[in-house]
PDB file of C-alpha atoms in Angstrom:
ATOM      1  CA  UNK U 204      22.312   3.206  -0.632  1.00 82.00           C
ATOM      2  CA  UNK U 205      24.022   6.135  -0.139  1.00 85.00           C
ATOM      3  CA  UNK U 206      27.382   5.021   1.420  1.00 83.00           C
ATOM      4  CA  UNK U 207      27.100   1.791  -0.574  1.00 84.00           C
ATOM      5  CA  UNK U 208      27.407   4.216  -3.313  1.00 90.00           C
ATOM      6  CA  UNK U 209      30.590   5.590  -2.477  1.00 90.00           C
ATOM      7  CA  UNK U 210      31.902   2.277  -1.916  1.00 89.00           C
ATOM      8  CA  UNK U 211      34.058   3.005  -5.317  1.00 92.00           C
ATOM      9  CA  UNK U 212      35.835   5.830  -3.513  1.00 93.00           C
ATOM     10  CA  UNK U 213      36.249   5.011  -0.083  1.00 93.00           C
ATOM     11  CA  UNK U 214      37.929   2.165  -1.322  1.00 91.00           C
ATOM     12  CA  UNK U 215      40.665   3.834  -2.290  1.00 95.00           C
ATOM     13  CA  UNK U 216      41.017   5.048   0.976  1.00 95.00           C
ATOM     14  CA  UNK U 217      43.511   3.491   3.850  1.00 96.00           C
ATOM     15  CA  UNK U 218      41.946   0.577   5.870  1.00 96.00           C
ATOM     16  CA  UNK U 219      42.411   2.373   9.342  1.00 97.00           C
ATOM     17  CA  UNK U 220      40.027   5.700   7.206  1.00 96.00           C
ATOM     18  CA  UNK U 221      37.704   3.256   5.823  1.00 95.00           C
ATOM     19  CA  UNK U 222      36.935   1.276   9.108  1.00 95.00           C
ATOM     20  CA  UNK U 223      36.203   4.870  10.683  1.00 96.00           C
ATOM     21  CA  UNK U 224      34.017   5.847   8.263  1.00 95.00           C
ATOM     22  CA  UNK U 225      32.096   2.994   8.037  1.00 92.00           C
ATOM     23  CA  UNK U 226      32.136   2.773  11.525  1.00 94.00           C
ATOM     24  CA  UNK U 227      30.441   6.163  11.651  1.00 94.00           C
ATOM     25  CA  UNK U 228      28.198   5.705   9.173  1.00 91.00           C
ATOM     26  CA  UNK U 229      26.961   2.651  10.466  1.00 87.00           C
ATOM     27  CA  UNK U 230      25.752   4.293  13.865  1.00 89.00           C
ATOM     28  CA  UNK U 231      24.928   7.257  11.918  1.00 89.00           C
ATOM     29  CA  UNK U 232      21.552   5.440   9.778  1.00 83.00           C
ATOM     30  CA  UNK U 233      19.791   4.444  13.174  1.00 83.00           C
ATOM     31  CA  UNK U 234      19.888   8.601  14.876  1.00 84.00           C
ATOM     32  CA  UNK U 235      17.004   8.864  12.192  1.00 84.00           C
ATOM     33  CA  UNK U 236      15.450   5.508  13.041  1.00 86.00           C
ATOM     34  CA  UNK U 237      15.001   5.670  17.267  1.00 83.00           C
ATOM     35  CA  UNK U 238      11.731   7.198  17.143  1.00 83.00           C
ATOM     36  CA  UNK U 239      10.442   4.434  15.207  1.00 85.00           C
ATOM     37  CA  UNK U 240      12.262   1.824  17.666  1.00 84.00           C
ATOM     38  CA  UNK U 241      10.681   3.811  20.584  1.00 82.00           C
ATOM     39  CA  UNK U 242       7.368   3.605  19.365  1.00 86.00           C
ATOM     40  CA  UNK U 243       7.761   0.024  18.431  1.00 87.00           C
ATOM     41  CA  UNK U 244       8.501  -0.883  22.232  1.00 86.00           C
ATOM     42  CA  UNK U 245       6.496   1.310  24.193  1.00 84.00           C
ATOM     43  CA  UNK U 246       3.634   2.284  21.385  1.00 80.00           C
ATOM     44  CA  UNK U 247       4.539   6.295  21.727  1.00 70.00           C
ATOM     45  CA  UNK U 248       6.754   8.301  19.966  1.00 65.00           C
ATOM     46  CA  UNK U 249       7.733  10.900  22.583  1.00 66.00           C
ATOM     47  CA  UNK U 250       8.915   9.580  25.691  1.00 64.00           C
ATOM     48  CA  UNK U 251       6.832   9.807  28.396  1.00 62.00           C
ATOM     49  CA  UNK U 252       6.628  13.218  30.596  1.00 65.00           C
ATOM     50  CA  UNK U 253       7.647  12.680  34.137  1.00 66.00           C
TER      51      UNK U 253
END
């Protein structure tokens, strides 16, 4: 919601500045995310001590 939000601004923006940032901000939203994806596959949230 929040870079949907800015949408209004970033807009405004040059296509090549826009396509980075959404670029970014699209692999940005799953960092937070890959404990939950890790835990989905493998049932764990750490990763498993060797």
């Amino acid at each position: 919601m929040f870079v949907a939000s800015l949408a209004p601004f970033v807009g405004e923006w040059p296509i090549a500045v826009q396509a980075l940032f959404y670029l970014v901000m699209g692999i940005a939203w799953i960092i937070p995310l890959k404990p939950l994806v890790r835990w989905i596959q493998t049932g764990r949230f750490k990763r498993p001590v060797k």
